[in-house]
Amino acid sequence: MTVLIAFATVEGQTAKIARFIGDIVKEAGFNTRLINTEEMHDHVSLDDVAKVILLAPVHERRHPESFEAYVASNRDALMKRKSLVLSVGLKAAFASGREEARDYLKEMLMRTGLEPNATALIAGAVRPESYGYFEREILKHVVLLGRKIDPRDGAREFTDWDELTSIVIDFLGGNGRANQHQSQAIS
């Protein structure tokens, strides 16, 4: 059985997460196919794919255009397979930001028309070295306001790798826990 992992990345954290998920999928005994929607030039056949894991980061309130275009243009084929959508973002790292992160995910699903079997919010990372002045100021004065995190300290990961492992294993095994994450992510 093949599991397709389709992702987009902006700063590299989502690509790192996608590779990590690929390792989990292989260890669980599945074949895996990893595609970056930013680098796709041809149609990707889903004929041999039984399950799909879709993941993308949120930047400036939206998931990358290439990701949304891939999901929307393959919606019917994706919905014939068991699917898990992971929305990666810094807002998901903080309890006060999770509702907003859920809204971004809901909006993306509405725009693409996808109705996945399960969804989850995954905390991303801060990579200030890749930000311009404007992005650093937004990060410092809006996203991280009131938190004891200084972007000048360099990159910082917020991804909970154990939680992510659990979500993926549960999705692959179908024991229902991924659906618990769905109700947490989309209420």
Coordinates of N, CA, C and O in Angstrom, one line a residue:
M1 N 0.8 -1.2 0.0 CA 0.0 0.0 0.0 C 0.9 1.2 0.0 O 1.9 1.3 0.7
T2 N 0.5 2.2 -0.8 CA 1.3 3.5 -0.9 C 0.6 4.6 -0.2 O -0.6 4.8 -0.4
V3 N 1.4 5.4 0.5 CA 0.9 6.6 1.2 C 1.6 7.8 0.5 O 2.8 7.8 0.4
L4 N 0.8 8.7 -0.1 CA 1.3 9.9 -0.7 C 1.4 10.9 0.4 O 0.5 11.2 1.2
I5 N 2.6 11.6 0.4 CA 2.8 12.7 1.3 C 3.0 13.9 0.4 O 4.1 14.0 -0.2
A6 N 2.0 14.8 0.3 CA 2.2 16.0 -0.5 C 2.3 17.2 0.4 O 1.5 17.4 1.3
F7 N 3.3 18.0 0.1 CA 3.5 19.2 1.0 C 4.0 20.4 0.3 O 4.4 20.3 -0.9
A8 N 3.9 21.5 0.9 CA 4.6 22.7 0.5 C 5.3 23.2 1.7 O 5.0 22.9 2.8
T9 N 6.4 24.0 1.4 CA 7.2 24.5 2.5 C 7.6 25.9 2.2 O 7.7 26.3 1.0
V10 N 7.9 26.7 3.2 CA 8.3 28.1 2.9 C 9.7 28.3 3.5 O 10.6 28.8 2.8
E11 N 9.9 27.9 4.8 CA 11.2 28.1 5.5 C 11.9 26.8 5.7 O 13.0 26.8 6.3
G12 N 11.3 25.7 5.4 CA 11.9 24.4 5.5 C 11.4 23.5 6.6 O 11.6 22.3 6.6
Q13 N 10.6 24.1 7.6 CA 10.1 23.3 8.7 C 9.1 22.2 8.2 O 9.2 21.1 8.6
T14 N 8.3 22.6 7.3 CA 7.3 21.7 6.8 C 7.9 20.6 6.0 O 7.5 19.4 6.0
A15 N 9.0 20.9 5.2 CA 9.7 19.8 4.5 C 10.3 18.9 5.5 O 10.3 17.6 5.3
K16 N 10.9 19.4 6.6 CA 11.5 18.5 7.6 C 10.4 17.6 8.2 O 10.6 16.4 8.4
I17 N 9.2 18.2 8.5 CA 8.1 17.4 9.0 C 7.7 16.3 8.0 O 7.4 15.2 8.4
A18 N 7.6 16.7 6.7 CA 7.2 15.7 5.7 C 8.2 14.6 5.6 O 7.8 13.4 5.5
R19 N 9.5 14.8 5.7 CA 10.5 13.8 5.6 C 10.4 12.9 6.9 O 10.5 11.6 6.8
F20 N 10.1 13.5 8.0 CA 9.9 12.8 9.3 C 8.7 11.8 9.1 O 8.7 10.7 9.5
I21 N 7.6 12.3 8.6 CA 6.4 11.5 8.4 C 6.7 10.4 7.4 O 6.3 9.3 7.6
G22 N 7.5 10.7 6.4 CA 7.9 9.6 5.4 C 8.6 8.5 6.1 O 8.3 7.3 5.8
D23 N 9.5 8.8 7.1 CA 10.2 7.8 7.9 C 9.2 6.9 8.7 O 9.3 5.7 8.8
I24 N 8.2 7.6 9.3 CA 7.2 6.9 10.1 C 6.4 6.0 9.2 O 6.2 4.8 9.6
V25 N 6.0 6.4 8.1 CA 5.2 5.6 7.1 C 6.0 4.4 6.7 O 5.5 3.3 6.7
K26 N 7.3 4.6 6.4 CA 8.1 3.4 6.0 C 8.3 2.4 7.1 O 8.2 1.2 6.9
E27 N 8.5 3.0 8.3 CA 8.7 2.1 9.5 C 7.4 1.3 9.8 O 7.4 0.2 10.3
A28 N 6.2 1.9 9.4 CA 4.9 1.2 9.6 C 4.7 0.2 8.5 O 3.6 -0.5 8.5
G29 N 5.6 0.0 7.5 CA 5.4 -1.0 6.5 C 4.8 -0.6 5.2 O 4.4 -1.4 4.4
F30 N 4.6 0.7 5.0 CA 3.9 1.2 3.8 C 5.0 1.7 2.8 O 6.1 2.1 3.2
N31 N 4.6 1.7 1.6 CA 5.4 2.4 0.6 C 5.1 3.9 0.7 O 3.9 4.2 1.1
T32 N 6.0 4.8 0.3 CA 5.7 6.2 0.4 C 6.1 6.9 -0.8 O 7.1 6.5 -1.5
R33 N 5.4 7.9 -1.1 CA 5.8 8.8 -2.2 C 5.7 10.3 -1.7 O 4.6 10.7 -1.1
L34 N 6.8 11.0 -1.7 CA 6.8 12.3 -1.2 C 6.9 13.3 -2.3 O 7.8 13.2 -3.2
I35 N 6.0 14.3 -2.4 CA 6.0 15.3 -3.4 C 5.9 16.7 -2.8 O 5.1 16.9 -1.9
N36 N 6.7 17.6 -3.3 CA 6.6 19.0 -2.9 C 5.8 19.7 -4.0 O 6.2 19.8 -5.1
T37 N 4.7 20.3 -3.6 CA 3.8 20.9 -4.6 C 4.4 22.1 -5.2 O 4.0 22.5 -6.3
E38 N 5.4 22.7 -4.6 CA 6.1 23.8 -5.2 C 7.0 23.4 -6.4 O 7.3 24.2 -7.2
E39 N 7.4 22.1 -6.4 CA 8.3 21.7 -7.4 C 7.6 20.8 -8.5 O 8.3 20.2 -9.3
M40 N 6.3 20.6 -8.4 CA 5.6 19.8 -9.3 C 5.5 20.4 -10.7 O 5.1 21.6 -10.8
H41 N 5.8 19.7 -11.7 CA 5.6 20.2 -13.1 C 4.6 19.3 -13.9 O 4.1 19.7 -14.9
D42 N 4.4 18.1 -13.4 CA 3.6 17.2 -14.1 C 2.5 16.7 -13.2 O 2.6 16.8 -12.0
H43 N 1.4 16.1 -13.8 CA 0.4 15.5 -13.0 C 0.9 14.3 -12.2 O 1.7 13.5 -12.8
V44 N 0.5 14.1 -11.0 CA 1.0 13.0 -10.2 C -0.2 12.0 -10.1 O -1.3 12.3 -9.6
S45 N 0.0 10.8 -10.6 CA -1.0 9.8 -10.6 C -1.2 9.3 -9.1 O -0.3 9.1 -8.4
L46 N -2.5 9.1 -8.8 CA -2.8 8.6 -7.5 C -3.3 7.1 -7.6 O -3.9 6.6 -6.6
D47 N -3.2 6.5 -8.7 CA -3.7 5.2 -8.9 C -3.3 4.1 -7.9 O -4.1 3.3 -7.4
D48 N -2.0 4.2 -7.5 CA -1.6 3.2 -6.5 C -1.6 3.7 -5.1 O -1.1 3.0 -4.1
V49 N -2.2 4.8 -4.8 CA -2.2 5.5 -3.5 C -3.5 5.1 -2.7 O -4.6 5.3 -3.3
A50 N -3.3 4.6 -1.5 CA -4.4 4.2 -0.7 C -4.7 5.3 0.4 O -5.9 5.5 0.7
K51 N -3.7 6.0 0.9 CA -3.9 7.0 1.9 C -3.0 8.2 1.5 O -2.0 8.1 0.8
V52 N -3.5 9.4 2.0 CA -2.8 10.6 1.6 C -2.6 11.5 2.9 O -3.6 11.6 3.7
I53 N -1.4 12.0 3.0 CA -1.1 13.0 4.1 C -0.7 14.3 3.4 O 0.2 14.3 2.6
L54 N -1.5 15.3 3.6 CA -1.3 16.6 3.0 C -0.8 17.6 4.1 O -1.5 17.7 5.2
L55 N 0.2 18.3 3.9 CA 0.7 19.3 4.9 C 1.3 20.5 4.3 O 2.0 20.4 3.3
A56 N 1.0 21.6 4.9 CA 1.5 22.9 4.4 C 1.6 23.9 5.6 O 0.8 23.8 6.5
P57 N 2.5 24.9 5.5 CA 2.6 25.9 6.5 C 1.6 27.0 6.3 O 1.1 27.2 5.1
V58 N 1.3 27.8 7.3 CA 0.5 29.0 7.2 C 1.4 30.2 7.3 O 2.2 30.3 8.3
H59 N 1.4 31.0 6.3 CA 2.2 32.3 6.3 C 1.2 33.4 5.9 O 0.5 33.2 4.8
E60 N 1.2 34.4 6.6 CA 0.3 35.6 6.3 C -1.1 35.1 6.1 O -1.8 35.4 5.1
R61 N -1.6 34.2 7.0 CA -2.9 33.7 7.1 C -3.4 32.7 6.1 O -4.5 32.3 6.0
R62 N -2.4 32.3 5.2 CA -2.8 31.4 4.1 C -1.8 30.3 4.0 O -0.6 30.5 4.3
H63 N -2.2 29.1 3.4 CA -1.3 28.1 3.0 C -0.8 28.4 1.6 O -1.5 29.2 0.9
P64 N 0.4 27.9 1.2 CA 0.9 28.3 -0.1 C 0.0 28.0 -1.3 O -0.8 27.0 -1.3
E65 N 0.0 28.9 -2.2 CA -0.8 28.8 -3.4 C -0.7 27.5 -4.1 O -1.6 26.9 -4.6
S66 N 0.6 27.0 -4.2 CA 0.8 25.7 -5.0 C 0.1 24.6 -4.3 O -0.4 23.7 -4.9
F67 N 0.1 24.6 -2.9 CA -0.5 23.6 -2.2 C -2.0 23.6 -2.4 O -2.6 22.6 -2.6
E68 N -2.6 24.8 -2.2 CA -4.1 24.9 -2.4 C -4.5 24.5 -3.8 O -5.5 23.8 -4.0
A69 N -3.7 24.9 -4.8 CA -4.0 24.5 -6.2 C -3.9 23.0 -6.4 O -4.8 22.4 -7.1
Y70 N -2.9 22.4 -5.8 CA -2.8 20.9 -5.9 C -4.0 20.2 -5.3 O -4.6 19.3 -5.9
V71 N -4.4 20.7 -4.1 CA -5.5 20.0 -3.4 C -6.8 20.3 -4.2 O -7.6 19.3 -4.4
A72 N -7.0 21.5 -4.6 CA -8.3 21.8 -5.3 C -8.3 21.0 -6.7 O -9.4 20.5 -7.0
S73 N -7.2 21.0 -7.4 CA -7.3 20.3 -8.7 C -7.3 18.8 -8.6 O -7.7 18.1 -9.5
N74 N -7.0 18.2 -7.4 CA -7.0 16.8 -7.2 C -8.1 16.4 -6.2 O -8.0 15.2 -5.7
R75 N -8.9 17.3 -5.9 CA -9.9 17.0 -4.8 C -10.7 15.7 -4.9 O -10.8 14.9 -4.0
D76 N -11.2 15.5 -6.1 CA -12.0 14.3 -6.3 C -11.2 13.0 -6.0 O -11.7 12.1 -5.3
A77 N -10.0 12.9 -6.6 CA -9.1 11.8 -6.4 C -8.7 11.7 -4.9 O -8.6 10.5 -4.4
L78 N -8.4 12.8 -4.3 CA -8.0 12.8 -2.9 C -9.1 12.3 -2.0 O -8.9 11.5 -1.0
M79 N -10.3 12.7 -2.3 CA -11.4 12.3 -1.4 C -11.8 10.8 -1.6 O -12.6 10.3 -0.7
K80 N -11.3 10.1 -2.6 CA -11.6 8.7 -2.7 C -10.6 7.9 -1.9 O -10.7 6.7 -1.8
R81 N -9.7 8.6 -1.2 CA -8.7 7.9 -0.4 C -8.8 8.5 1.0 O -9.2 9.6 1.3
K82 N -8.3 7.7 2.0 CA -8.3 8.1 3.4 C -7.2 9.3 3.4 O -6.1 9.1 2.9
S83 N -7.6 10.4 4.0 CA -6.7 11.5 4.0 C -6.6 12.2 5.4 O -7.5 12.2 6.2
L84 N -5.4 12.7 5.6 CA -5.1 13.5 6.8 C -4.5 14.8 6.3 O -3.5 14.8 5.5
V85 N -5.0 15.9 6.8 CA -4.4 17.3 6.5 C -3.8 17.8 7.8 O -4.5 17.9 8.8
L86 N -2.5 18.2 7.6 CA -1.8 18.9 8.7 C -1.5 20.3 8.4 O -0.9 20.6 7.3
S87 N -2.0 21.2 9.2 CA -1.7 22.6 9.0 C -0.6 23.0 10.0 O -0.8 22.9 11.2
V88 N 0.5 23.5 9.4 CA 1.7 23.8 10.2 C 1.8 25.3 10.4 O 1.8 26.0 9.4
G89 N 1.9 25.7 11.6 CA 2.1 27.1 11.9 C 2.5 27.5 13.3 O 2.4 26.7 14.2
L90 N 3.0 28.7 13.4 CA 3.4 29.1 14.8 C 2.3 29.3 15.7 O 2.3 29.1 16.9
K91 N 1.1 29.8 15.2 CA -0.1 30.0 16.0 C -0.5 28.7 16.7 O -1.0 28.7 17.8
A92 N -0.2 27.5 16.1 CA -0.6 26.2 16.7 C 0.3 25.9 17.9 O -0.1 25.0 18.6
A93 N 1.4 26.6 18.1 CA 2.3 26.3 19.2 C 1.7 26.9 20.5 O 2.2 26.5 21.6
F94 N 0.8 27.8 20.4 CA 0.3 28.5 21.6 C -1.2 28.4 21.8 O -1.9 28.5 20.8
A95 N -1.6 28.1 23.0 CA -3.1 27.9 23.2 C -3.9 29.1 22.8 O -4.9 28.9 22.2
S96 N -3.3 30.3 22.9 CA -4.0 31.5 22.5 C -4.1 31.7 21.0 O -4.9 32.5 20.6
G97 N -3.4 30.9 20.3 CA -3.4 31.0 18.8 C -4.1 29.9 18.1 O -4.3 29.9 16.9
R98 N -4.4 28.9 18.8 CA -5.0 27.6 18.2 C -6.3 27.9 17.5 O -6.6 27.4 16.4
E99 N -7.2 28.7 18.1 CA -8.5 29.0 17.4 C -8.2 29.7 16.1 O -8.8 29.4 15.0
E100 N -7.3 30.6 16.0 CA -7.0 31.3 14.8 C -6.4 30.3 13.8 O -6.7 30.3 12.6
A101 N -5.5 29.4 14.3 CA -4.9 28.4 13.4 C -6.0 27.5 12.8 O -5.9 27.1 11.7
R102 N -7.0 27.2 13.6 CA -8.1 26.3 13.2 C -8.9 27.1 12.1 O -9.3 26.5 11.1
D103 N -9.0 28.4 12.2 CA -9.7 29.1 11.2 C -9.0 29.1 9.9 O -9.6 29.0 8.8
Y104 N -7.7 29.2 9.9 CA -6.9 29.2 8.7 C -7.1 27.8 8.0 O -7.2 27.8 6.7
L105 N -7.1 26.8 8.8 CA -7.3 25.4 8.2 C -8.7 25.3 7.6 O -8.9 24.8 6.5
K106 N -9.7 25.7 8.3 CA -11.1 25.7 7.8 C -11.2 26.5 6.5 O -11.9 26.0 5.6
E107 N -10.6 27.6 6.5 CA -10.7 28.5 5.3 C -10.1 27.8 4.1 O -10.6 27.8 3.0
M108 N -8.9 27.2 4.3 CA -8.2 26.5 3.2 C -9.1 25.3 2.7 O -9.2 25.1 1.5
L109 N -9.7 24.6 3.6 CA -10.6 23.4 3.3 C -11.8 23.9 2.5 O -12.2 23.3 1.5
M110 N -12.3 25.1 2.9 CA -13.5 25.6 2.1 C -13.0 26.1 0.7 O -13.8 25.8 -0.2
R111 N -11.9 26.7 0.6 CA -11.4 27.2 -0.7 C -11.1 26.0 -1.6 O -11.4 26.1 -2.8
T112 N -10.6 24.9 -1.1 CA -10.2 23.8 -2.0 C -11.4 22.8 -2.1 O -11.3 22.0 -3.1
G113 N -12.3 22.8 -1.2 CA -13.4 21.9 -1.3 C -13.1 20.5 -0.8 O -13.9 19.6 -0.9
L114 N -12.0 20.3 -0.2 CA -11.5 19.0 0.3 C -12.2 18.7 1.7 O -12.4 19.6 2.5
E115 N -12.7 17.5 1.8 CA -13.3 17.1 3.1 C -12.4 15.9 3.6 O -12.8 14.7 3.3
P116 N -11.3 16.1 4.3 CA -10.5 15.0 4.7 C -11.1 14.2 5.8 O -12.0 14.6 6.5
N117 N -10.5 13.0 6.0 CA -11.0 12.1 7.1 C -10.5 12.7 8.4 O -11.2 12.5 9.4
A118 N -9.3 13.3 8.5 CA -8.8 13.8 9.7 C -7.9 15.0 9.5 O -7.4 15.2 8.4
T119 N -7.8 15.9 10.5 CA -7.0 17.1 10.4 C -6.3 17.3 11.7 O -6.7 16.7 12.7
A120 N -5.2 18.0 11.7 CA -4.5 18.4 13.0 C -3.7 19.6 12.7 O -3.3 19.9 11.6
L121 N -3.6 20.4 13.8 CA -2.7 21.5 13.8 C -1.3 21.1 14.3 O -1.2 20.4 15.4
I122 N -0.3 21.5 13.6 CA 1.1 21.2 14.0 C 1.9 22.4 14.2 O 1.9 23.3 13.3
A123 N 2.5 22.6 15.4 CA 3.3 23.7 15.6 C 4.5 23.8 14.7 O 5.2 22.7 14.5
G124 N 4.9 24.9 14.2 CA 6.0 25.1 13.3 C 7.3 25.5 14.0 O 7.6 25.0 15.1
A125 N 8.0 26.5 13.4 CA 9.2 26.9 13.9 C 9.4 28.4 13.6 O 8.7 29.0 12.8
V126 N 10.4 29.0 14.3 CA 10.8 30.4 14.1 C 12.1 30.3 13.5 O 13.0 29.7 14.0
R127 N 12.3 30.9 12.3 CA 13.6 31.0 11.6 C 13.9 32.4 11.3 O 13.8 32.8 10.1
P128 N 14.3 33.3 12.3 CA 14.4 34.7 12.0 C 15.5 35.0 11.0 O 15.4 36.1 10.4
E129 N 16.5 34.1 10.8 CA 17.5 34.4 9.8 C 17.0 34.5 8.4 O 17.6 35.1 7.5
S130 N 15.8 33.9 8.2 CA 15.3 33.9 6.8 C 14.2 35.0 6.7 O 13.6 35.1 5.6
Y131 N 14.0 35.9 7.7 CA 13.0 36.9 7.6 C 13.7 38.2 7.3 O 14.8 38.5 7.7
G132 N 12.9 39.1 6.6 CA 13.3 40.4 6.4 C 12.9 41.3 7.6 O 12.3 40.8 8.6
Y133 N 13.2 42.5 7.5 CA 12.9 43.4 8.7 C 11.4 43.4 9.0 O 11.1 43.3 10.2
F134 N 10.6 43.5 8.1 CA 9.1 43.6 8.3 C 8.6 42.3 9.0 O 7.9 42.4 10.0
E135 N 9.1 41.1 8.5 CA 8.7 39.9 9.0 C 9.2 39.7 10.5 O 8.4 39.2 11.3
R136 N 10.4 40.2 10.7 CA 10.9 40.1 12.1 C 10.1 40.9 13.1 O 9.9 40.6 14.2
E137 N 9.7 42.1 12.6 CA 9.0 43.0 13.5 C 7.6 42.5 13.8 O 7.1 42.5 14.9
I138 N 6.9 41.9 12.8 CA 5.6 41.2 12.9 C 5.8 40.1 13.9 O 4.9 39.9 14.8
L139 N 6.8 39.3 13.7 CA 7.0 38.2 14.6 C 7.2 38.6 16.1 O 6.5 38.1 17.0
K140 N 8.0 39.6 16.3 CA 8.3 40.1 17.6 C 7.1 40.9 18.2 O 6.8 40.6 19.4
H141 N 6.5 41.7 17.5 CA 5.4 42.6 18.1 C 4.0 42.1 17.9 O 3.1 42.7 18.5
V142 N 3.8 41.0 17.2 CA 2.4 40.5 17.0 C 2.4 39.0 17.4 O 1.7 38.6 18.3
V143 N 3.1 38.2 16.7 CA 3.0 36.7 16.9 C 3.6 36.3 18.2 O 2.9 35.5 18.9
L144 N 4.7 36.9 18.6 CA 5.3 36.5 19.9 C 5.1 37.5 21.0 O 5.7 37.3 22.1
L145 N 4.2 38.4 20.8 CA 4.0 39.4 21.8 C 3.6 38.8 23.2 O 2.7 37.9 23.2
G146 N 4.3 39.2 24.2 CA 4.0 38.7 25.5 C 4.6 37.4 25.9 O 4.4 36.8 26.9
R147 N 5.3 36.8 24.9 CA 6.0 35.5 25.2 C 7.5 35.7 25.4 O 8.1 36.6 24.9
K148 N 8.1 34.9 26.2 CA 9.5 35.0 26.5 C 10.3 34.3 25.5 O 11.1 33.5 25.8
I149 N 10.1 34.7 24.3 CA 10.9 34.2 23.1 C 11.4 35.4 22.4 O 10.7 36.3 22.0
D150 N 12.7 35.4 22.2 CA 13.4 36.5 21.5 C 13.9 36.0 20.2 O 14.8 35.2 20.1
P151 N 13.3 36.5 19.1 CA 13.8 36.1 17.7 C 15.2 36.3 17.5 O 15.8 35.6 16.7
R152 N 15.9 37.2 18.2 CA 17.3 37.4 18.1 C 18.1 36.3 18.5 O 19.3 36.1 18.2
D153 N 17.5 35.3 19.3 CA 18.2 34.2 19.8 C 18.4 33.1 18.7 O 19.0 32.1 19.0
G154 N 17.8 33.3 17.6 CA 17.9 32.4 16.5 C 16.8 31.4 16.3 O 15.7 31.6 16.9
A155 N 16.9 30.4 15.5 CA 15.9 29.5 15.1 C 15.4 28.7 16.3 O 16.2 28.4 17.2
R156 N 14.1 28.5 16.4 CA 13.5 27.7 17.5 C 12.4 26.8 16.9 O 11.5 27.4 16.3
E157 N 12.4 25.6 17.2 CA 11.4 24.6 16.8 C 10.3 24.5 17.9 O 10.7 24.3 19.0
F158 N 9.1 24.5 17.4 CA 8.0 24.3 18.4 C 7.3 22.9 18.1 O 6.4 22.6 18.8
T159 N 7.6 22.3 17.0 CA 7.0 21.0 16.6 C 7.1 20.0 17.7 O 8.2 19.7 18.2
D160 N 6.0 19.4 18.1 CA 6.0 18.3 19.1 C 6.1 17.0 18.3 O 5.1 16.5 17.7
W161 N 7.3 16.5 18.2 CA 7.6 15.3 17.3 C 6.8 14.1 17.9 O 6.4 13.2 17.1
D162 N 6.7 13.9 19.2 CA 6.0 12.8 19.7 C 4.5 12.8 19.4 O 3.9 11.8 19.0
E163 N 3.9 14.0 19.5 CA 2.5 14.2 19.1 C 2.3 13.9 17.7 O 1.3 13.2 17.3
L164 N 3.2 14.4 16.8 CA 3.1 14.2 15.4 C 3.2 12.7 15.1 O 2.4 12.2 14.3
T165 N 4.1 12.0 15.7 CA 4.3 10.6 15.5 C 3.0 9.9 15.8 O 2.5 9.0 15.1
S166 N 2.4 10.2 17.0 CA 1.1 9.6 17.4 C 0.0 9.8 16.4 O -0.8 8.9 16.0
I167 N -0.1 11.1 15.9 CA -1.1 11.4 14.9 C -1.0 10.6 13.7 O -2.0 10.0 13.1
V168 N 0.2 10.5 13.2 CA 0.5 9.7 11.9 C 0.2 8.2 12.1 O -0.4 7.6 11.3
I169 N 0.8 7.7 13.2 CA 0.6 6.2 13.4 C -0.9 5.9 13.6 O -1.4 4.9 13.0
D170 N -1.6 6.8 14.3 CA -3.1 6.6 14.5 C -3.8 6.6 13.1 O -4.7 5.9 12.9
F171 N -3.4 7.6 12.3 CA -4.0 7.7 11.0 C -3.7 6.5 10.1 O -4.6 5.9 9.5
L172 N -2.5 6.0 10.1 CA -2.1 4.9 9.3 C -2.9 3.6 9.8 O -3.3 2.8 9.0
G173 N -3.0 3.5 11.1 CA -3.6 2.3 11.7 C -5.1 2.4 11.8 O -5.8 1.3 11.9
G174 N -5.7 3.6 11.7 CA -7.1 3.7 11.7 C -7.8 3.4 13.0 O -8.9 3.1 13.0
N175 N -7.1 3.6 14.1 CA -7.7 3.3 15.4 C -8.5 4.4 15.9 O -9.0 4.3 17.0
G176 N -8.7 5.5 15.2 CA -9.6 6.5 15.6 C -9.0 7.7 16.2 O -9.7 8.7 16.3
R177 N -7.8 7.6 16.7 CA -7.2 8.8 17.4 C -7.0 10.0 16.5 O -7.2 11.1 17.0
A178 N -6.7 9.8 15.3 CA -6.5 10.9 14.4 C -7.8 11.7 14.3 O -7.8 12.9 14.2
N179 N -9.0 11.0 14.3 CA -10.2 11.7 14.3 C -10.4 12.5 15.6 O -11.1 13.5 15.5
Q180 N -9.8 12.1 16.7 CA -9.9 13.0 17.9 C -9.2 14.3 17.6 O -9.6 15.3 18.0
H181 N -8.0 14.2 16.9 CA -7.3 15.4 16.5 C -8.2 16.2 15.6 O -8.1 17.4 15.6
Q182 N -9.0 15.6 14.7 CA -9.8 16.3 13.8 C -10.8 17.2 14.6 O -11.0 18.3 14.3
S183 N -11.4 16.6 15.6 CA -12.4 17.4 16.4 C -11.7 18.5 17.1 O -12.3 19.5 17.4
Q184 N -10.5 18.3 17.5 CA -9.7 19.4 18.2 C -9.4 20.5 17.2 O -9.4 21.7 17.5
A185 N -9.0 20.1 16.0 CA -8.6 21.0 15.0 C -9.7 21.8 14.3 O -9.6 22.9 14.0
I186 N -10.8 21.1 14.1 CA -11.9 21.7 13.4 C -13.2 21.5 14.2 O -13.7 20.4 14.2
S187 N -13.5 22.5 15.0 CA -14.7 22.3 15.9 C -15.9 23.0 15.3 O -15.8 23.8 14.5

